[in-house]
């Protein structure tokens, strides 16, 4: 076996014949830098000029410019408008709901009502199956005789035999919080 001592090997010499040495080295580096700066400036100028030519309004029209995409606008034929006249009698609530009676329940949870407004249990509101939103109802508890005026802003109740669902604060006013349901008489105020 032969042991090679690395320290005993002579150091390799780097050939420097390709690198310029002496006073000409500084001048060559400056010329190289100047050439690179000029090339970069010419490249940037060419990019800026090409976008300026595309955006120029003074350029002579070419066949390609005339072939631009122009979407065709189709106009819809206008149908004759119809006018509907509503009599005042039709705006009043139906008389069938003027003296309805049955069971009422209350609800205290929910995010949004059917009318789109946010449910607030502290407001005097109610849910009715068919009356328009904004209708004012007087709900009277038959057992206690208490009554409250509520505004319809939701749809329901969806339980058989119930006439109206009222908010928690309306249920407190009617005295039906403990029982959950109560026999009521509902009449339309306006």
PDB file of C-alpha atoms in Angstrom:
ATOM      1  CA  UNK A   1       0.000   0.000   0.000  1.00  0.00           C
ATOM      2  CA  UNK A   2       1.103   3.398  -0.912  1.00  0.00           C
ATOM      3  CA  UNK A   3       0.366   6.392   1.281  1.00  0.00           C
ATOM      4  CA  UNK A   4       0.131   9.715  -0.461  1.00  0.00           C
ATOM      5  CA  UNK A   5       0.959  12.781   1.505  1.00  0.00           C
ATOM      6  CA  UNK A   6      -1.160  15.621   0.240  1.00  0.00           C
ATOM      7  CA  UNK A   7       0.959  18.262   1.789  1.00  0.00           C
ATOM      8  CA  UNK A   8       3.964  17.003  -0.179  1.00  0.00           C
ATOM      9  CA  UNK A   9       2.275  17.543  -3.579  1.00  0.00           C
ATOM     10  CA  UNK A  10       3.168  20.749  -5.323  1.00  0.00           C
ATOM     11  CA  UNK A  11       0.420  23.378  -5.510  1.00  0.00           C
ATOM     12  CA  UNK A  12      -1.216  23.664  -8.880  1.00  0.00           C
ATOM     13  CA  UNK A  13      -0.743  26.895 -10.699  1.00  0.00           C
ATOM     14  CA  UNK A  14      -3.677  28.718 -12.178  1.00  0.00           C
ATOM     15  CA  UNK A  15      -3.217  29.878 -15.714  1.00  0.00           C
ATOM     16  CA  UNK A  16      -3.975  33.562 -15.994  1.00  0.00           C
ATOM     17  CA  UNK A  17      -3.265  34.067 -19.605  1.00  0.00           C
ATOM     18  CA  UNK A  18      -6.905  34.760 -20.437  1.00  0.00           C
ATOM     19  CA  UNK A  19      -7.314  37.546 -17.860  1.00  0.00           C
ATOM     20  CA  UNK A  20      -6.034  40.988 -18.810  1.00  0.00           C
ATOM     21  CA  UNK A  21      -3.517  42.360 -16.362  1.00  0.00           C
ATOM     22  CA  UNK A  22      -1.824  45.658 -16.005  1.00  0.00           C
ATOM     23  CA  UNK A  23      -2.951  49.226 -16.804  1.00  0.00           C
ATOM     24  CA  UNK A  24      -5.213  48.008 -19.637  1.00  0.00           C
ATOM     25  CA  UNK A  25      -7.398  46.028 -17.163  1.00  0.00           C
ATOM     26  CA  UNK A  26      -9.173  49.135 -15.812  1.00  0.00           C
ATOM     27  CA  UNK A  27      -9.866  50.477 -19.287  1.00  0.00           C
ATOM     28  CA  UNK A  28     -11.225  47.129 -20.510  1.00  0.00           C
ATOM     29  CA  UNK A  29     -13.600  46.856 -17.531  1.00  0.00           C
ATOM     30  CA  UNK A  30     -14.881  50.386 -18.137  1.00  0.00           C
ATOM     31  CA  UNK A  31     -15.482  49.668 -21.817  1.00  0.00           C
ATOM     32  CA  UNK A  32     -17.291  46.448 -20.971  1.00  0.00           C
ATOM     33  CA  UNK A  33     -19.525  48.226 -18.445  1.00  0.00           C
ATOM     34  CA  UNK A  34     -20.290  51.011 -20.932  1.00  0.00           C
ATOM     35  CA  UNK A  35     -21.229  48.463 -23.595  1.00  0.00           C
ATOM     36  CA  UNK A  36     -23.567  46.663 -21.170  1.00  0.00           C
ATOM     37  CA  UNK A  37     -25.222  49.936 -20.110  1.00  0.00           C
ATOM     38  CA  UNK A  38     -25.742  50.937 -23.757  1.00  0.00           C
ATOM     39  CA  UNK A  39     -27.253  47.538 -24.573  1.00  0.00           C
ATOM     40  CA  UNK A  40     -29.634  47.750 -21.593  1.00  0.00           C
ATOM     41  CA  UNK A  41     -30.665  51.312 -22.517  1.00  0.00           C
ATOM     42  CA  UNK A  42     -31.273  50.306 -26.144  1.00  0.00           C
ATOM     43  CA  UNK A  43     -33.383  47.354 -25.008  1.00  0.00           C
ATOM     44  CA  UNK A  44     -35.500  49.546 -22.716  1.00  0.00           C
ATOM     45  CA  UNK A  45     -35.910  52.165 -25.420  1.00  0.00           C
ATOM     46  CA  UNK A  46     -37.076  49.533 -27.895  1.00  0.00           C
ATOM     47  CA  UNK A  47     -39.684  48.276 -25.383  1.00  0.00           C
ATOM     48  CA  UNK A  48     -40.926  51.793 -24.653  1.00  0.00           C
ATOM     49  CA  UNK A  49     -41.068  52.691 -28.331  1.00  0.00           C
ATOM     50  CA  UNK A  50     -43.091  49.613 -29.291  1.00  0.00           C
ATOM     51  CA  UNK A  51     -45.785  50.368 -26.696  1.00  0.00           C
ATOM     52  CA  UNK A  52     -45.829  54.030 -27.724  1.00  0.00           C
ATOM     53  CA  UNK A  53     -46.362  53.062 -31.351  1.00  0.00           C
ATOM     54  CA  UNK A  54     -49.286  50.816 -30.391  1.00  0.00           C
ATOM     55  CA  UNK A  55     -50.915  53.598 -28.376  1.00  0.00           C
ATOM     56  CA  UNK A  56     -50.244  56.333 -30.896  1.00  0.00           C
ATOM     57  CA  UNK A  57     -53.351  57.879 -32.429  1.00  0.00           C
ATOM     58  CA  UNK A  58     -51.400  59.493 -35.235  1.00  0.00           C
ATOM     59  CA  UNK A  59     -50.307  56.233 -36.817  1.00  0.00           C
ATOM     60  CA  UNK A  60     -51.501  55.674 -40.365  1.00  0.00           C
ATOM     61  CA  UNK A  61     -54.453  53.301 -40.604  1.00  0.00           C
ATOM     62  CA  UNK A  62     -53.638  49.821 -41.768  1.00  0.00           C
ATOM     63  CA  UNK A  63     -55.779  46.916 -42.840  1.00  0.00           C
ATOM     64  CA  UNK A  64     -55.224  45.320 -39.485  1.00  0.00           C
ATOM     65  CA  UNK A  65     -56.521  48.387 -37.635  1.00  0.00           C
ATOM     66  CA  UNK A  66     -59.752  48.249 -39.612  1.00  0.00           C
ATOM     67  CA  UNK A  67     -60.325  44.622 -38.651  1.00  0.00           C
ATOM     68  CA  UNK A  68     -60.842  45.381 -34.949  1.00  0.00           C
ATOM     69  CA  UNK A  69     -63.406  43.390 -33.037  1.00  0.00           C
ATOM     70  CA  UNK A  70     -66.633  45.341 -32.676  1.00  0.00           C
ATOM     71  CA  UNK A  71     -69.403  43.475 -30.888  1.00  0.00           C
ATOM     72  CA  UNK A  72     -72.772  43.817 -32.501  1.00  0.00           C
ATOM     73  CA  UNK A  73     -75.403  45.232 -30.239  1.00  0.00           C
ATOM     74  CA  UNK A  74     -78.815  43.761 -30.706  1.00  0.00           C
ATOM     75  CA  UNK A  75     -81.655  45.868 -29.462  1.00  0.00           C
ATOM     76  CA  UNK A  76     -84.562  44.086 -27.914  1.00  0.00           C
ATOM     77  CA  UNK A  77     -87.927  44.868 -29.297  1.00  0.00           C
ATOM     78  CA  UNK A  78     -89.854  46.812 -26.741  1.00  0.00           C
ATOM     79  CA  UNK A  79     -93.151  45.301 -25.816  1.00  0.00           C
ATOM     80  CA  UNK A  80     -96.015  47.642 -25.101  1.00  0.00           C
ATOM     81  CA  UNK A  81     -96.235  48.352 -21.412  1.00  0.00           C
ATOM     82  CA  UNK A  82     -99.398  47.501 -19.604  1.00  0.00           C
ATOM     83  CA  UNK A  83    -100.852  49.664 -16.892  1.00  0.00           C
ATOM     84  CA  UNK A  84    -102.565  48.005 -13.966  1.00  0.00           C
ATOM     85  CA  UNK A  85    -104.937  50.080 -11.899  1.00  0.00           C
ATOM     86  CA  UNK A  86    -105.535  48.973  -8.366  1.00  0.00           C
ATOM     87  CA  UNK A  87    -108.626  50.024  -6.504  1.00  0.00           C
ATOM     88  CA  UNK A  88    -108.353  50.979  -2.845  1.00  0.00           C
ATOM     89  CA  UNK A  89    -110.684  48.155  -1.838  1.00  0.00           C
ATOM     90  CA  UNK A  90    -108.198  45.578  -3.136  1.00  0.00           C
ATOM     91  CA  UNK A  91    -105.401  46.917  -0.910  1.00  0.00           C
ATOM     92  CA  UNK A  92    -107.252  46.262   2.331  1.00  0.00           C
ATOM     93  CA  UNK A  93    -106.621  42.895   3.979  1.00  0.00           C
ATOM     94  CA  UNK A  94    -109.101  40.120   3.299  1.00  0.00           C
ATOM     95  CA  UNK A  95    -112.052  40.068   5.697  1.00  0.00           C
ATOM     96  CA  UNK A  96    -111.564  36.354   6.464  1.00  0.00           C
ATOM     97  CA  UNK A  97    -108.631  37.249   8.744  1.00  0.00           C
ATOM     98  CA  UNK A  98    -110.418  40.055  10.548  1.00  0.00           C
ATOM     99  CA  UNK A  99    -111.700  37.832  13.342  1.00  0.00           C
ATOM    100  CA  UNK A 100    -109.635  34.643  13.223  1.00  0.00           C
ATOM    101  CA  UNK A 101    -109.136  32.717  16.410  1.00  0.00           C
ATOM    102  CA  UNK A 102    -106.999  29.746  17.297  1.00  0.00           C
ATOM    103  CA  UNK A 103    -103.726  28.925  19.000  1.00  0.00           C
ATOM    104  CA  UNK A 104    -100.725  31.237  19.020  1.00  0.00           C
ATOM    105  CA  UNK A 105     -97.144  30.282  19.765  1.00  0.00           C
ATOM    106  CA  UNK A 106     -93.971  32.310  20.091  1.00  0.00           C
ATOM    107  CA  UNK A 107     -90.453  32.002  18.797  1.00  0.00           C
ATOM    108  CA  UNK A 108     -87.283  33.639  20.046  1.00  0.00           C
ATOM    109  CA  UNK A 109     -84.614  32.358  17.707  1.00  0.00           C
ATOM    110  CA  UNK A 110     -83.813  33.007  14.087  1.00  0.00           C
ATOM    111  CA  UNK A 111     -81.487  34.973  11.864  1.00  0.00           C
ATOM    112  CA  UNK A 112     -83.570  36.412   9.053  1.00  0.00           C
ATOM    113  CA  UNK A 113     -87.282  36.728   8.531  1.00  0.00           C
ATOM    114  CA  UNK A 114     -89.144  36.052   5.289  1.00  0.00           C
ATOM    115  CA  UNK A 115     -89.384  39.796   4.664  1.00  0.00           C
ATOM    116  CA  UNK A 116     -85.570  40.000   4.632  1.00  0.00           C
ATOM    117  CA  UNK A 117     -85.072  41.903   7.870  1.00  0.00           C
ATOM    118  CA  UNK A 118     -83.090  40.517  10.770  1.00  0.00           C
ATOM    119  CA  UNK A 119     -85.158  38.865  13.503  1.00  0.00           C
ATOM    120  CA  UNK A 120     -85.213  40.836  16.750  1.00  0.00           C
ATOM    121  CA  UNK A 121     -86.983  39.116  19.693  1.00  0.00           C
ATOM    122  CA  UNK A 122     -87.431  42.429  21.527  1.00  0.00           C
ATOM    123  CA  UNK A 123     -89.652  43.887  18.775  1.00  0.00           C
ATOM    124  CA  UNK A 124     -93.398  43.318  18.619  1.00  0.00           C
ATOM    125  CA  UNK A 125     -93.523  41.248  15.426  1.00  0.00           C
ATOM    126  CA  UNK A 126     -95.411  38.194  14.210  1.00  0.00           C
ATOM    127  CA  UNK A 127     -95.446  35.509  11.542  1.00  0.00           C
ATOM    128  CA  UNK A 128     -98.604  34.923   9.518  1.00  0.00           C
ATOM    129  CA  UNK A 129     -99.214  32.562   6.606  1.00  0.00           C
ATOM    130  CA  UNK A 130    -100.898  34.908   4.121  1.00  0.00           C
ATOM    131  CA  UNK A 131    -101.173  38.515   5.318  1.00  0.00           C
ATOM    132  CA  UNK A 132     -98.867  41.031   3.610  1.00  0.00           C
ATOM    133  CA  UNK A 133     -95.707  42.139   5.362  1.00  0.00           C
ATOM    134  CA  UNK A 134     -96.236  45.273   7.420  1.00  0.00           C
ATOM    135  CA  UNK A 135     -99.836  44.446   8.344  1.00  0.00           C
ATOM    136  CA  UNK A 136    -100.667  45.386  11.958  1.00  0.00           C
ATOM    137  CA  UNK A 137    -102.513  42.744  13.951  1.00  0.00           C
ATOM    138  CA  UNK A 138    -104.140  42.983  17.343  1.00  0.00           C
ATOM    139  CA  UNK A 139    -103.587  39.683  19.119  1.00  0.00           C
ATOM    140  CA  UNK A 140    -105.709  39.109  22.227  1.00  0.00           C
ATOM    141  CA  UNK A 141    -105.112  36.272  24.689  1.00  0.00           C
ATOM    142  CA  UNK A 142    -108.588  34.805  25.348  1.00  0.00           C
ATOM    143  CA  UNK A 143    -107.655  33.403  28.800  1.00  0.00           C
ATOM    144  CA  UNK A 144    -106.014  36.512  30.282  1.00  0.00           C
ATOM    145  CA  UNK A 145    -107.646  39.246  28.228  1.00  0.00           C
ATOM    146  CA  UNK A 146    -104.267  40.846  27.458  1.00  0.00           C
ATOM    147  CA  UNK A 147    -103.725  42.167  23.954  1.00  0.00           C
ATOM    148  CA  UNK A 148    -100.843  43.539  21.896  1.00  0.00           C
ATOM    149  CA  UNK A 149    -100.464  45.050  18.430  1.00  0.00           C
ATOM    150  CA  UNK A 150     -97.814  43.305  16.320  1.00  0.00           C
ATOM    151  CA  UNK A 151     -96.411  43.824  12.826  1.00  0.00           C
ATOM    152  CA  UNK A 152     -96.282  40.916  10.344  1.00  0.00           C
ATOM    153  CA  UNK A 153     -92.715  40.426   9.055  1.00  0.00           C
ATOM    154  CA  UNK A 154     -92.390  36.652   8.691  1.00  0.00           C
ATOM    155  CA  UNK A 155     -94.217  33.593   7.357  1.00  0.00           C
ATOM    156  CA  UNK A 156     -95.648  30.850   9.543  1.00  0.00           C
ATOM    157  CA  UNK A 157     -96.752  29.158  11.723  1.00  0.00           C
ATOM    158  CA  UNK A 158     -96.174  25.838  10.056  1.00  0.00           C
ATOM    159  CA  UNK A 159     -97.900  23.777  12.741  1.00  0.00           C
ATOM    160  CA  UNK A 160    -101.481  22.597  12.174  1.00  0.00           C
ATOM    161  CA  UNK A 161    -104.095  24.548  14.128  1.00  0.00           C
ATOM    162  CA  UNK A 162    -101.976  27.596  14.939  1.00  0.00           C
ATOM    163  CA  UNK A 163    -103.054  30.991  13.667  1.00  0.00           C
ATOM    164  CA  UNK A 164    -100.042  33.188  14.395  1.00  0.00           C
ATOM    165  CA  UNK A 165     -96.492  33.054  15.772  1.00  0.00           C
ATOM    166  CA  UNK A 166     -95.475  36.073  17.832  1.00  0.00           C
ATOM    167  CA  UNK A 167     -92.052  37.295  18.957  1.00  0.00           C
ATOM    168  CA  UNK A 168     -90.795  36.731  22.492  1.00  0.00           C
ATOM    169  CA  UNK A 169     -91.597  40.272  23.646  1.00  0.00           C
ATOM    170  CA  UNK A 170     -95.155  39.985  22.275  1.00  0.00           C
ATOM    171  CA  UNK A 171     -95.522  36.653  24.110  1.00  0.00           C
ATOM    172  CA  UNK A 172     -94.452  38.356  27.337  1.00  0.00           C
ATOM    173  CA  UNK A 173     -97.065  41.071  26.785  1.00  0.00           C
ATOM    174  CA  UNK A 174     -99.720  38.393  26.190  1.00  0.00           C
ATOM    175  CA  UNK A 175     -98.616  36.373  29.247  1.00  0.00           C
ATOM    176  CA  UNK A 176     -97.947  33.160  27.357  1.00  0.00           C
ATOM    177  CA  UNK A 177     -94.207  32.655  27.885  1.00  0.00           C
ATOM    178  CA  UNK A 178     -94.624  29.908  30.494  1.00  0.00           C
ATOM    179  CA  UNK A 179     -97.249  27.930  28.611  1.00  0.00           C
ATOM    180  CA  UNK A 180     -95.680  28.351  25.139  1.00  0.00           C
ATOM    181  CA  UNK A 181     -99.051  28.410  23.366  1.00  0.00           C
ATOM    182  CA  UNK A 182    -102.269  30.241  24.116  1.00  0.00           C
ATOM    183  CA  UNK A 183    -105.741  30.558  22.598  1.00  0.00           C
ATOM    184  CA  UNK A 184    -105.932  33.955  20.900  1.00  0.00           C
ATOM    185  CA  UNK A 185    -108.195  36.098  18.782  1.00  0.00           C
ATOM    186  CA  UNK A 186    -106.494  37.909  15.886  1.00  0.00           C
ATOM    187  CA  UNK A 187    -107.909  40.996  14.190  1.00  0.00           C
ATOM    188  CA  UNK A 188    -106.382  43.262  11.553  1.00  0.00           C
ATOM    189  CA  UNK A 189    -105.745  46.818  12.750  1.00  0.00           C
ATOM    190  CA  UNK A 190    -104.422  48.199   9.444  1.00  0.00           C
TER     191      UNK A 190
END
